[in-house]
Amino acid sequence: MWVCSTLWRVRTPARLWRRLIPASGCHGPAASNYSASAEPARVPALVYGHHGDPAKVVELKNLELAAVGGSDVLVKMLAAPINPSDINMIQGNYGLLPELPAVGGNEGVAQVVAVGSSVTRLKPGDWVIPANAGLGTWRTEAVFSEEALIQVPSDIPLESAATLGVNPCTAYRMLMDFEQLQPGDSVIQNASNSGVGQAVIQIAAALGLRTINVVRDRPDIQKLTDRLKSLGAKHVITEEELRRPEIKNLFKDMPQPRLALNCVGGKSSTELLRQLARGGTMVTYGGMAKQPVIASVSLLIFKDLKLRGFWLSQWKKDHSPDQFKELILTLCDLIRQGQLTAPACSQVPLQDYQHALEASMKPFVSSKQILTM
């Protein structure tokens, strides 16, 4: 068993990270079962001590659980997905990197077990999700500060709650913040089978928008097409079909899109730009192809296209916690109305994390890996 308390110090803002060693005291009756005088509990967690291939650097270790202080919340993790951002963070090529060693996972849903005497917004039994990235959700239990958590309704499906805080939020903000779209307008996107892509399809349909969804060709393309259309996709086309002159026929019965959402880069993003209406905007939020976005001079001059970027972590920095909470509740309403479902998921026990990590990095995997505790 590997536990080194001197290494587990606060390395990101103190309001988000708690030490994984016992605190000097315990406050309030709700925390009485977790006093510093008792033998510290040890909980399983997926830890990485250096950057690299997630399947090689992530290890299952037992960590000491901190005591519950006055403003702290003890939670039991229920489920936590493996997202591309989690993989990028472990590899060391993400815009936010916790100092090492670190617990993996930026997203998930937990249930409150106990709260400190100063906690006012949460109570035992509540469901919560991380307020920001970097919290480390791939573990069975944890002690976090109250402000590091956001309460979510417990009447939504577990998989929806576990995947609520990143992809659907990204999809909603991109649809709302860059172009003033009206019902009947169209949106084009690549990586349409991704978690964000599936959320875009559903949220756009709820808003009365029509989506043109680009995917990579694959043996089961018809099965994928049917699934995306069942979510509300208007058109599903392959990258190769996007490059054909016949693509113009799509716009005989619908307007050219004024918004393109790019998660791929390279040639795919260039083709998205070509389909935009004059004055339209392409928003880049990922780079799966690991290639730069190339925009022709003629498109920029004669069509006056705009190139923008989006990162949810930056959006949160630019907005108040109450605005993020409002966003979460808006998405929960869509979930309750049956207009937003979780992506296709495979639940994997925490101890089988190796299988989940490897599956999450394979091409053409349509099922998001969700670690269950």
XYZ file of C-alpha atoms in Angstrom:
373
model
C 0.000 0.000 0.000
C 1.384 3.389 -0.995
C 0.524 6.403 1.093
C 2.882 9.349 1.441
C 1.163 12.229 3.178
C 3.959 14.665 2.428
C 3.278 14.361 -1.281
C -0.458 14.958 -1.048
C -0.396 18.659 -0.336
C -2.634 21.303 -1.829
C -1.259 22.117 -5.277
C -4.290 23.706 -6.857
C -6.415 26.369 -5.087
C -7.073 25.339 -1.500
C -10.814 25.813 -1.895
C -10.901 22.864 -4.314
C -8.415 20.322 -2.947
C -8.308 18.823 0.533
C -5.343 17.045 2.028
C -5.583 13.320 2.060
C -4.294 13.166 5.636
C -6.353 13.604 8.805
C -7.181 17.150 9.840
C -6.382 18.296 13.370
C -9.966 18.399 14.455
C -13.558 17.668 13.657
C -16.517 19.999 13.856
C -20.182 19.344 14.402
C -22.225 16.241 15.132
C -22.512 15.329 11.442
C -18.784 14.682 11.385
C -18.536 12.878 14.708
C -17.986 9.462 13.140
C -14.921 10.740 11.294
C -12.910 12.307 14.109
C -9.159 12.753 13.893
C -8.686 10.549 16.970
C -10.092 7.522 15.179
C -7.944 5.362 12.931
C -8.040 7.064 9.506
C -10.104 5.237 6.930
C -8.380 4.146 3.745
C -10.230 4.336 0.457
C -9.403 3.011 -3.037
C -8.465 5.632 -5.634
C -6.985 5.691 -9.126
C -3.718 7.614 -8.832
C -1.045 8.639 -11.311
C 2.387 9.803 -10.199
C 3.672 10.967 -13.568
C 2.297 11.746 -17.019
C 2.115 9.132 -19.748
C -0.070 6.381 -21.184
C -3.072 6.181 -18.807
C -3.177 2.395 -19.057
C 0.393 2.305 -17.727
C 0.677 5.182 -15.264
C -2.679 4.929 -13.449
C -2.659 2.646 -10.396
C -5.265 1.588 -7.855
C -4.010 2.680 -4.421
C -5.427 3.069 -0.922
C -5.406 6.642 0.367
C -6.074 7.943 3.854
C -9.387 9.773 4.094
C -9.157 13.236 5.626
C -11.206 14.171 8.670
C -14.281 16.311 8.075
C -13.647 19.929 9.035
C -16.227 22.628 9.582
C -16.642 23.571 5.910
C -16.013 20.079 4.560
C -18.266 17.466 3.019
C -17.691 13.728 3.069
C -19.028 12.088 -0.093
C -19.343 8.597 -1.464
C -18.680 8.564 -5.198
C -21.425 6.770 -7.127
C -20.193 6.922 -10.722
C -17.514 8.767 -12.679
C -16.941 8.711 -16.448
C -13.699 8.573 -18.398
C -13.683 11.591 -20.700
C -11.137 12.653 -23.340
C -10.120 15.517 -21.047
C -9.298 12.988 -18.311
C -7.050 11.096 -20.727
C -5.394 14.315 -21.919
C -4.785 15.410 -18.330
C -3.064 12.134 -17.455
C -1.000 12.358 -20.641
C 0.060 15.849 -19.633
C -1.347 17.756 -22.616
C -4.372 19.497 -21.152
C -4.866 23.155 -20.276
C -5.243 22.382 -16.557
C -2.828 20.006 -14.841
C -2.912 19.187 -11.112
C 0.497 18.707 -9.516
C 1.468 15.082 -9.141
C 0.657 12.646 -7.697
C -3.020 13.164 -8.443
C -6.307 11.276 -8.412
C -7.792 10.954 -11.903
C -11.233 12.059 -13.006
C -12.805 15.472 -13.555
C -16.461 14.496 -13.530
C -18.886 12.268 -11.699
C -21.740 12.169 -9.211
C -21.469 11.522 -5.482
C -23.798 11.266 -2.499
C -23.208 13.312 0.640
C -22.467 11.138 3.681
C -21.631 13.762 6.311
C -21.090 17.518 6.539
C -19.139 19.836 8.808
C -20.757 22.289 11.194
C -20.280 25.281 8.852
C -21.874 23.634 5.818
C -25.215 25.259 4.939
C -26.057 24.247 1.360
C -25.698 20.481 1.579
C -26.982 17.683 3.793
C -26.497 13.907 3.961
C -28.257 12.151 1.100
C -27.835 14.988 -1.433
C -26.338 14.256 -4.841
C -23.425 16.473 -5.846
C -21.085 16.979 -8.809
C -17.733 18.834 -8.985
C -17.934 22.578 -9.450
C -14.650 22.586 -11.383
C -12.199 20.271 -13.106
C -9.316 18.706 -11.233
C -11.197 17.415 -8.209
C -10.230 13.771 -8.677
C -13.415 11.705 -8.916
C -11.969 8.251 -9.558
C -12.199 7.077 -5.937
C -14.784 5.557 -3.654
C -14.947 8.326 -1.018
C -13.475 11.779 -0.513
C -13.606 14.880 1.653
C -14.074 18.108 -0.309
C -14.839 21.684 0.629
C -18.489 22.671 0.301
C -17.746 25.229 -2.411
C -16.064 22.554 -4.551
C -19.435 20.825 -5.004
C -22.741 21.625 -6.692
C -25.970 19.932 -5.681
C -27.944 18.223 -8.430
C -31.405 16.650 -8.283
C -31.422 12.981 -7.348
C -34.490 12.264 -9.492
C -32.503 12.038 -12.737
C -30.829 8.834 -13.989
C -27.456 8.033 -12.429
C -25.640 7.999 -15.777
C -27.122 11.387 -16.670
C -25.961 12.867 -13.375
C -22.487 11.352 -13.737
C -22.047 12.853 -17.227
C -23.830 16.160 -16.632
C -21.086 18.581 -15.695
C -18.877 18.624 -18.816
C -20.260 17.557 -22.191
C -23.883 18.764 -22.000
C -22.690 22.076 -20.522
C -20.212 22.508 -23.374
C -22.880 21.664 -25.958
C -25.439 24.074 -24.509
C -23.068 27.013 -24.201
C -21.722 26.597 -27.748
C -25.247 26.533 -29.147
C -26.262 29.620 -27.180
C -23.231 31.900 -26.992
C -21.807 32.386 -30.485
C -24.685 32.878 -32.932
C -28.238 34.094 -32.393
C -29.922 30.992 -33.766
C -33.658 30.676 -34.300
C -35.896 27.605 -34.682
C -35.394 26.219 -38.181
C -31.732 27.249 -38.371
C -29.080 24.597 -38.904
C -25.841 23.663 -37.157
C -23.039 21.490 -38.548
C -20.617 19.531 -36.367
C -17.954 16.855 -36.581
C -17.208 14.202 -33.941
C -20.980 13.875 -33.781
C -20.812 10.558 -31.956
C -18.829 12.050 -29.072
C -20.406 12.915 -25.749
C -20.603 16.579 -26.728
C -21.862 15.661 -30.204
C -24.739 13.593 -28.859
C -25.661 16.379 -26.440
C -25.566 18.936 -29.275
C -27.990 16.829 -31.318
C -30.492 16.551 -28.477
C -30.281 20.119 -27.179
C -30.474 21.492 -30.720
C -33.583 19.405 -31.394
C -35.156 20.727 -28.178
C -34.439 24.264 -29.414
C -35.925 23.576 -32.850
C -32.540 23.576 -34.612
C -31.546 21.136 -37.336
C -28.166 19.411 -37.141
C -25.843 18.126 -39.859
C -23.680 15.546 -38.165
C -20.339 14.414 -39.551
C -18.827 11.105 -38.412
C -15.925 8.917 -39.475
C -16.834 6.077 -41.804
C -16.947 2.680 -40.114
C -18.314 -0.838 -40.681
C -21.488 -0.198 -38.638
C -22.213 3.235 -40.130
C -25.915 2.526 -40.660
C -26.339 1.469 -37.037
C -24.641 4.670 -35.901
C -26.725 6.757 -38.305
C -29.933 5.265 -36.960
C -28.893 5.885 -33.366
C -27.980 9.534 -33.951
C -31.211 10.133 -35.847
C -33.124 8.614 -32.959
C -31.585 11.360 -30.807
C -32.857 14.026 -33.185
C -30.169 14.345 -35.865
C -31.492 15.766 -39.142
C -28.622 14.474 -41.299
C -25.729 12.095 -40.595
C -22.904 12.049 -43.154
C -19.345 10.728 -43.270
C -16.184 12.812 -43.604
C -15.858 11.552 -47.189
C -19.431 12.555 -48.056
C -18.763 16.014 -46.601
C -16.094 16.573 -49.275
C -18.331 15.663 -52.205
C -19.973 18.355 -54.369
C -23.348 16.685 -53.747
C -23.261 17.990 -50.176
C -24.871 21.160 -51.505
C -28.080 19.213 -52.035
C -28.559 19.151 -48.256
C -29.316 22.853 -48.307
C -32.163 22.714 -50.783
C -34.666 22.333 -47.951
C -32.751 23.974 -45.098
C -30.579 27.066 -44.643
C -26.794 26.859 -44.676
C -25.497 26.636 -41.125
C -24.280 29.772 -39.387
C -22.633 27.726 -36.634
C -20.076 24.922 -36.977
C -18.739 22.978 -33.993
C -15.280 21.487 -34.457
C -13.748 18.821 -32.226
C -11.396 17.329 -34.838
C -9.265 19.945 -36.585
C -7.276 19.269 -39.765
C -9.133 18.629 -43.014
C -12.399 17.999 -41.228
C -12.489 21.521 -39.812
C -11.633 22.994 -43.238
C -14.621 21.196 -44.739
C -16.911 22.473 -41.979
C -15.837 26.027 -42.796
C -16.721 25.549 -46.442
C -20.326 24.740 -45.528
C -20.892 27.814 -43.353
C -23.143 30.635 -44.483
C -21.577 34.056 -44.968
C -20.675 35.615 -41.628
C -20.938 32.272 -39.818
C -18.834 31.076 -36.906
C -16.821 27.913 -36.341
C -16.191 27.096 -32.680
C -13.309 24.727 -31.908
C -13.475 22.837 -28.620
C -11.230 19.838 -29.345
C -8.515 18.543 -31.642
C -8.922 14.799 -32.062
C -6.898 14.732 -35.296
C -3.986 16.500 -33.576
C -3.746 18.735 -36.650
C -4.145 22.523 -36.911
C -7.264 24.259 -38.151
C -6.617 25.481 -41.700
C -8.863 28.238 -43.031
C -8.469 29.403 -46.615
C -7.897 33.102 -47.221
C -10.853 33.266 -49.611
C -13.273 31.933 -46.975
C -12.136 34.504 -44.462
C -12.260 37.407 -46.917
C -15.264 36.688 -49.095
C -17.452 34.920 -46.520
C -16.257 36.870 -43.467
C -16.178 33.737 -41.333
C -15.247 33.836 -37.665
C -13.019 31.350 -35.846
C -13.597 31.001 -32.107
C -12.606 28.632 -29.340
C -14.469 27.287 -26.311
C -13.257 25.772 -23.048
C -15.802 25.149 -20.318
C -13.239 25.719 -17.556
C -12.637 29.233 -18.861
C -16.378 29.866 -19.160
C -16.718 28.988 -15.475
C -13.937 31.418 -14.574
C -15.754 34.165 -16.483
C -19.116 33.470 -14.852
C -20.395 33.126 -11.306
C -21.070 29.812 -9.533
C -24.768 30.733 -9.582
C -24.681 30.980 -13.388
C -23.130 27.521 -13.625
C -25.764 26.200 -11.216
C -28.460 27.750 -13.422
C -26.953 25.997 -16.435
C -26.994 22.666 -14.599
C -30.648 23.082 -13.604
C -31.603 23.997 -17.189
C -30.035 20.764 -18.404
C -31.753 18.795 -15.620
C -35.089 20.125 -16.871
C -34.275 18.790 -20.341
C -33.369 15.422 -18.815
C -36.651 15.213 -16.924
C -38.577 16.091 -20.095
C -36.850 13.251 -21.956
C -35.080 15.682 -24.299
C -31.559 14.929 -23.065
C -30.223 11.486 -22.250
C -26.784 10.274 -21.243
C -24.545 8.978 -24.037
C -24.388 5.241 -24.545
C -22.493 4.016 -21.474
C -20.738 0.926 -20.177
C -20.559 0.700 -16.394
C -17.264 -0.752 -15.185
C -16.359 -1.477 -11.521
C -13.507 0.678 -10.237
C -11.214 -2.321 -9.821
C -11.540 -3.066 -13.550
C -10.190 0.368 -14.433
C -7.512 -1.020 -16.775
C -10.169 -2.404 -19.095
C -12.120 0.853 -18.950
C -9.083 3.009 -19.720
C -8.061 0.852 -22.662
C -11.609 0.798 -24.054
C -11.937 4.571 -23.745
C -8.901 5.086 -26.004
C -9.899 2.684 -28.784
C -11.192 4.140 -32.077
C -14.876 3.862 -32.989
C -15.942 2.971 -29.441
C -19.494 4.273 -29.148
C -19.921 3.544 -25.451
C -18.585 5.893 -22.759
C -16.816 4.078 -19.941
C -18.256 4.916 -16.521
C -16.501 3.768 -13.356
C -18.896 2.618 -10.627
C -17.960 2.514 -6.964
